[in-house]
Steps between C-alpha positions, in 0.01 A plus 500: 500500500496479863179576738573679815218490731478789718739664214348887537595463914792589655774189442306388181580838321851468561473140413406590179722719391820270615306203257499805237798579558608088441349541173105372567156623435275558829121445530424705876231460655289753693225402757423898587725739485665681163883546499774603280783652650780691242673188507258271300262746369718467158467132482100489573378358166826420348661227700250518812134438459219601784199230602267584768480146757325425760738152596188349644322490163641171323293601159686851401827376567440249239397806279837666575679161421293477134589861436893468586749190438603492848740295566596574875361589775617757816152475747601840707151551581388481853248716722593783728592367845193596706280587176261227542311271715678190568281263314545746209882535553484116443261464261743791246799302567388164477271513193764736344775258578334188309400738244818554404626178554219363249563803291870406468400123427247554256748791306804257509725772667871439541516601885264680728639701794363553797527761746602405866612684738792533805242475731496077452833532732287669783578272785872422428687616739796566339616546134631524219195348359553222261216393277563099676455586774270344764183740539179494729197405395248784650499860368457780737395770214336470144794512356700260653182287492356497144894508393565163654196407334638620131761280531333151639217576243736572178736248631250222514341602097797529394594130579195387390493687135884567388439886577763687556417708804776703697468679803640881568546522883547940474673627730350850705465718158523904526523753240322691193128472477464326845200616678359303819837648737477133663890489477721739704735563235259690255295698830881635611559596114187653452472707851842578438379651178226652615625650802261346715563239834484167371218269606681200768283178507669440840852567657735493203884396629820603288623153463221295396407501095518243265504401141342825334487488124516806305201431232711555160752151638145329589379575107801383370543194707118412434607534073803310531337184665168538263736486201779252591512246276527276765461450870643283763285561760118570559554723785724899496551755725546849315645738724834669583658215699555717786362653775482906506474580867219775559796757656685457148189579345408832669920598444469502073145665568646749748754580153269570273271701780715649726254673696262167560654518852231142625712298729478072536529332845843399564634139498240153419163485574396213654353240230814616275653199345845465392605454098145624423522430154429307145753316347544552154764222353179336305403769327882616424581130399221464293448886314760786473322686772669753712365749716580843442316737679634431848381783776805750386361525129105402553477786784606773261289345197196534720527821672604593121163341319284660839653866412442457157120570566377128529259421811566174560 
């Protein structure tokens, strides 16, 4: 019985049905909002089980753990960027990271994973990224921040109490159910859609991109490292292992939508940086993942679910 934290949002759904799909039960947890898309709706009260959380309050998450032999761990949870104040933002992650930690100790859990994100390699200039390698020490957004902080923090208790704890650096995740447009990848998709001019954060070039993840590869690579009987290392990127350049992007959309006639600026922006992307040997050494849903098969999945009458 594995808890995903975070597990009605928009990776932790597809997280749990790739950890269904490897055979285990699911305990999700909600802070707000209700979901159940087609995909799970079958398994809600079969193999996955729904608990409201707040991550900050240590005392029902010891309810859920008395309630359900849990016996891992998947802390997805984490506030919307920009949703609170910044000594709230702090005080959610924080107290909801040594929650779980404690939570995890005090359940004797085989592993808990926890998310982490691309954005630790901000400030190399040059990839691929290798889970070694040297990083800096400041953060220049929340999530490279409080990230960096997962991983000292769960590092550090998991030396001093025998915890398994494993980090999941994600790579830039688009697809199904994803709703904040931060990404480009899902704002083409869905203007494309839509029929409307994407929104550009910016001047956009052809040959920049980087290691975009289609969500269904992220929820499987997620499973396979929660369930693998064992680990050599504490640290995984889960991406694609390559970098989609934003021009290839907009060509598989431009297939599915011929008439989405939005244009890129040619050539490399300025702050591009060459081999902008995860390495993946770890996580294909260690588990049997292997990404599927590169941009010539996610493209035509997503413009596929969006037509089929879903909003986000």
């Amino acid at each position: 019985m594995i808890l995903v934290t975070g597990g009605l949002g928009f990776i932790g759904l597809h997280t749990a049905r790739a950890l269904i799909d490897e055979g285990e039960q699911v305990v999700l947890t909600q802070y707000r909002v209700p979901r159940e898309p087609d995909f799970i709706k079958d398994e809600i009260g079969k193999n996955a089980f729904v608990e409201q959380l707040d991550v900050t309050d240590g005392d029902r998450l010891m309810e859920i753990g008395k309630k359900h032999k849990i016996t891992g761990i998947m802390h997805l949870a984490v506030p919307g960027l920009g949703a609170l104040t910044p000594a709230d933002d702090y005080k959610v992650n924080m107290y909801g990271l040594i929650n779980i930690l404690e939570a995890g100790r005090e359940w004797g859990v085989k592993r808990v994973c926890l998310a982490s994100s691309q954005a630790i390699y901000a400030g190399v200039q040059q990839g691929p990224f290798m889970e070694d390698m040297p990083l800096r020490i400041m953060g220049q957004s929340p999530t490279e921040t409080f990230k960096k902080t997962f991983e000292i923090l769960g590092a550090h208790y998991a030396q001093r109490t025998g915890l398994e704890v494993v980090n999941l650096r994600i790579g830039g995740i688009y697809g199904p159910l994803y709703h904040s447009m931060a990404n480009l990848a899902s704002r083409l998709v869905h203007a494309a859609v839509k029929g409307e001019v994407p929104v550009m954060r910016g001047e956009t070039y052809a040959e920049d991109g980087g290691d975009i993840c289609y969500v269904k590869d992220c929820g499987v690579g997620n499973a396979l490292l929660m369930t693998a009987d064992k680990l050599n290392h504490r640290t995984y990127n889960v991406g694609t292992g390559r970098a989609t350049q934003n021009g290839e992007l907009l060509a598989e959309i431009k297939k599915e939508v011929p008439s989405f006639e939005f244009e890129l600026s040619p050539g490399a922006g300025p702050g591009n940086r060459p081999n902008s992307f995860m390495d993946i040997s770890r996580i294909q050494e260690d588990t049997r993942y292997q990404p599927e849903f590169l941009v010539a098969r996610s493209v035509p999945d997503y413009v596929g679910w969006l037509r089929a009458g879903n909003a986000e």
